Amino acid sequence: MLNRMQELKIRRRHRLRQKEISAIAERLDAILGTSTFTADDPVQMAEIYGLEQTVYILGDEIVAIEIEGQPFLYLKGIMKYGASKRFVTVDMGAVRFVTNGADIMGPGIVDGDRTVRAGDLVWVRDERYGKPLAIGRSAVDGSEFGSKKPGKFIISLFHIGDRLWKLSEELSGK
């Protein structure tokens, strides 16, 4: 078992074919309501040693990640392309907890995509600026977002400032 603080490393990085890029972009666009990369973009696929995750890199930025076989925009990808689906909006009081990796509780959610089903991947944004804060898996249907019921609504998987975020920053030289 790997130590949680072990350094992440990119391995098996290779450029995708145009057909592969188009297929991934179509899936992302359908799920998130975006217009992501095109077949002509130099998208690379790589494995992240330390997380055992597959990521998609455009230029020197991790823009998407594969979670349980399903591609989903990573936080930097959502910032780059925007997304109009699969969002959950949290109040400003929840932001510091979300950005530290906490799961999202019902009372902190003010709105969200009503089409989300329990088990779907979602992205979490703040209510003031709409900026992406985290990616998680919904534990409830979207119809419950904003209900203020107690309990965990979103299980956090990735957040701003996590190890993958830092690796992405190193790659892009920021």
PDB file of C-alpha atoms in Angstrom, residues 15-112:
ATOM      1  CA  ARG A  15      -0.343  10.990 -27.320  1.00  0.00           C
ATOM      2  CA  LEU A  16      -3.819   9.800 -28.231  1.00  0.00           C
ATOM      3  CA  ARG A  17      -5.062   9.219 -31.762  1.00  0.00           C
ATOM      4  CA  GLN A  18      -7.649  11.573 -33.234  1.00  0.00           C
ATOM      5  CA  LYS A  19     -10.404   8.934 -32.971  1.00  0.00           C
ATOM      6  CA  GLU A  20      -9.606   8.403 -29.276  1.00  0.00           C
ATOM      7  CA  ILE A  21      -9.583  12.146 -28.600  1.00  0.00           C
ATOM      8  CA  SER A  22     -12.929  12.592 -30.365  1.00  0.00           C
ATOM      9  CA  ALA A  23     -14.508   9.732 -28.412  1.00  0.00           C
ATOM     10  CA  ILE A  24     -13.340  11.093 -25.047  1.00  0.00           C
ATOM     11  CA  ALA A  25     -14.394  14.645 -25.934  1.00  0.00           C
ATOM     12  CA  GLU A  26     -17.865  13.427 -26.965  1.00  0.00           C
ATOM     13  CA  ARG A  27     -18.319  11.621 -23.637  1.00  0.00           C
ATOM     14  CA  LEU A  28     -17.128  14.624 -21.629  1.00  0.00           C
ATOM     15  CA  ASP A  29     -19.277  17.053 -23.599  1.00  0.00           C
ATOM     16  CA  ALA A  30     -22.391  14.904 -23.179  1.00  0.00           C
ATOM     17  CA  ILE A  31     -21.888  14.427 -19.445  1.00  0.00           C
ATOM     18  CA  LEU A  32     -20.902  18.003 -18.576  1.00  0.00           C
ATOM     19  CA  GLY A  33     -22.524  20.159 -21.260  1.00  0.00           C
ATOM     20  CA  THR A  34     -19.173  21.499 -22.433  1.00  0.00           C
ATOM     21  CA  SER A  35     -17.274  21.942 -25.650  1.00  0.00           C
ATOM     22  CA  THR A  36     -13.872  20.488 -24.832  1.00  0.00           C
ATOM     23  CA  PHE A  37     -10.907  19.608 -26.991  1.00  0.00           C
ATOM     24  CA  THR A  38     -11.077  18.649 -30.650  1.00  0.00           C
ATOM     25  CA  ALA A  39      -9.441  15.772 -32.503  1.00  0.00           C
ATOM     26  CA  ASP A  40      -6.670  18.167 -33.577  1.00  0.00           C
ATOM     27  CA  ASP A  41      -5.650  19.026 -30.003  1.00  0.00           C
ATOM     28  CA  PRO A  42      -2.477  17.284 -28.739  1.00  0.00           C
ATOM     29  CA  VAL A  43      -4.134  15.303 -25.931  1.00  0.00           C
ATOM     30  CA  GLN A  44      -1.979  12.826 -24.063  1.00  0.00           C
ATOM     31  CA  MET A  45      -2.986  10.027 -21.746  1.00  0.00           C
ATOM     32  CA  ALA A  46      -0.872   9.101 -18.740  1.00  0.00           C
ATOM     33  CA  GLU A  47      -0.997   7.073 -15.555  1.00  0.00           C
ATOM     34  CA  ILE A  48      -0.398   8.690 -12.203  1.00  0.00           C
ATOM     35  CA  TYR A  49       1.797   6.520 -10.020  1.00  0.00           C
ATOM     36  CA  GLY A  50       0.747   7.033  -6.422  1.00  0.00           C
ATOM     37  CA  LEU A  51      -2.954   7.432  -7.261  1.00  0.00           C
ATOM     38  CA  GLU A  52      -3.286   4.673  -9.855  1.00  0.00           C
ATOM     39  CA  GLN A  53      -5.425   7.019 -11.974  1.00  0.00           C
ATOM     40  CA  THR A  54      -5.455   7.716 -15.694  1.00  0.00           C
ATOM     41  CA  VAL A  55      -5.354  11.386 -16.646  1.00  0.00           C
ATOM     42  CA  TYR A  56      -5.649  13.332 -19.883  1.00  0.00           C
ATOM     43  CA  ILE A  57      -3.111  16.080 -20.447  1.00  0.00           C
ATOM     44  CA  LEU A  58      -3.468  18.947 -22.901  1.00  0.00           C
ATOM     45  CA  GLY A  59      -0.218  20.809 -23.319  1.00  0.00           C
ATOM     46  CA  ASP A  60       1.191  20.703 -19.804  1.00  0.00           C
ATOM     47  CA  GLU A  61      -2.092  20.734 -17.908  1.00  0.00           C
ATOM     48  CA  ILE A  62      -4.149  17.860 -16.521  1.00  0.00           C
ATOM     49  CA  VAL A  63      -7.600  18.605 -17.938  1.00  0.00           C
ATOM     50  CA  ALA A  64      -9.461  15.334 -17.365  1.00  0.00           C
ATOM     51  CA  ILE A  65      -9.277  12.224 -15.246  1.00  0.00           C
ATOM     52  CA  GLU A  66     -10.685   8.752 -15.587  1.00  0.00           C
ATOM     53  CA  ILE A  67     -12.657   7.659 -12.531  1.00  0.00           C
ATOM     54  CA  GLU A  68     -13.762   4.032 -12.512  1.00  0.00           C
ATOM     55  CA  GLY A  69     -13.482   3.858 -16.288  1.00  0.00           C
ATOM     56  CA  GLN A  70     -15.419   7.077 -16.907  1.00  0.00           C
ATOM     57  CA  PRO A  71     -13.689  10.250 -18.132  1.00  0.00           C
ATOM     58  CA  PHE A  72     -14.565  13.418 -16.240  1.00  0.00           C
ATOM     59  CA  LEU A  73     -13.085  16.894 -16.445  1.00  0.00           C
ATOM     60  CA  TYR A  74     -10.586  17.588 -13.706  1.00  0.00           C
ATOM     61  CA  LEU A  75     -10.831  20.939 -11.884  1.00  0.00           C
ATOM     62  CA  LYS A  76      -8.417  22.626 -14.289  1.00  0.00           C
ATOM     63  CA  GLY A  77     -10.439  21.292 -17.220  1.00  0.00           C
ATOM     64  CA  ILE A  78     -13.643  22.712 -15.764  1.00  0.00           C
ATOM     65  CA  MET A  79     -11.889  26.052 -15.311  1.00  0.00           C
ATOM     66  CA  LYS A  80     -10.686  25.933 -18.915  1.00  0.00           C
ATOM     67  CA  TYR A  81     -13.880  24.734 -20.645  1.00  0.00           C
ATOM     68  CA  GLY A  82     -16.649  25.496 -18.181  1.00  0.00           C
ATOM     69  CA  ALA A  83     -19.475  23.045 -17.543  1.00  0.00           C
ATOM     70  CA  SER A  84     -23.228  23.478 -17.406  1.00  0.00           C
ATOM     71  CA  LYS A  85     -24.211  20.050 -16.072  1.00  0.00           C
ATOM     72  CA  ARG A  86     -23.441  17.844 -13.071  1.00  0.00           C
ATOM     73  CA  PHE A  87     -22.723  20.774 -10.740  1.00  0.00           C
ATOM     74  CA  VAL A  88     -23.426  21.241  -7.049  1.00  0.00           C
ATOM     75  CA  THR A  89     -23.330  24.739  -5.569  1.00  0.00           C
ATOM     76  CA  VAL A  90     -22.238  25.226  -1.967  1.00  0.00           C
ATOM     77  CA  ASP A  91     -22.595  28.267   0.270  1.00  0.00           C
ATOM     78  CA  MET A  92     -19.511  30.314   1.061  1.00  0.00           C
ATOM     79  CA  GLY A  93     -19.354  28.880   4.585  1.00  0.00           C
ATOM     80  CA  ALA A  94     -18.658  25.419   3.140  1.00  0.00           C
ATOM     81  CA  VAL A  95     -15.849  26.532   0.815  1.00  0.00           C
ATOM     82  CA  ARG A  96     -12.970  26.185   3.278  1.00  0.00           C
ATOM     83  CA  PHE A  97     -14.087  22.680   4.220  1.00  0.00           C
ATOM     84  CA  VAL A  98     -14.555  21.581   0.602  1.00  0.00           C
ATOM     85  CA  THR A  99     -11.121  22.899  -0.419  1.00  0.00           C
ATOM     86  CA  ASN A 100      -9.599  20.887   2.424  1.00  0.00           C
ATOM     87  CA  GLY A 101     -11.126  17.682   1.062  1.00  0.00           C
ATOM     88  CA  ALA A 102     -14.211  17.356   3.270  1.00  0.00           C
ATOM     89  CA  ASP A 103     -17.306  15.577   2.018  1.00  0.00           C
ATOM     90  CA  ILE A 104     -20.191  17.936   1.282  1.00  0.00           C
ATOM     91  CA  MET A 105     -23.056  17.874   3.722  1.00  0.00           C
ATOM     92  CA  GLY A 106     -26.673  18.630   2.800  1.00  0.00           C
ATOM     93  CA  PRO A 107     -26.996  21.895   4.752  1.00  0.00           C
ATOM     94  CA  GLY A 108     -24.047  23.424   2.827  1.00  0.00           C
ATOM     95  CA  ILE A 109     -25.635  22.859  -0.584  1.00  0.00           C
ATOM     96  CA  VAL A 110     -27.691  25.718  -1.978  1.00  0.00           C
ATOM     97  CA  ASP A 111     -28.345  24.420  -5.513  1.00  0.00           C
ATOM     98  CA  GLY A 112     -27.376  21.785  -8.020  1.00  0.00           C
TER      99      GLY A 112
END
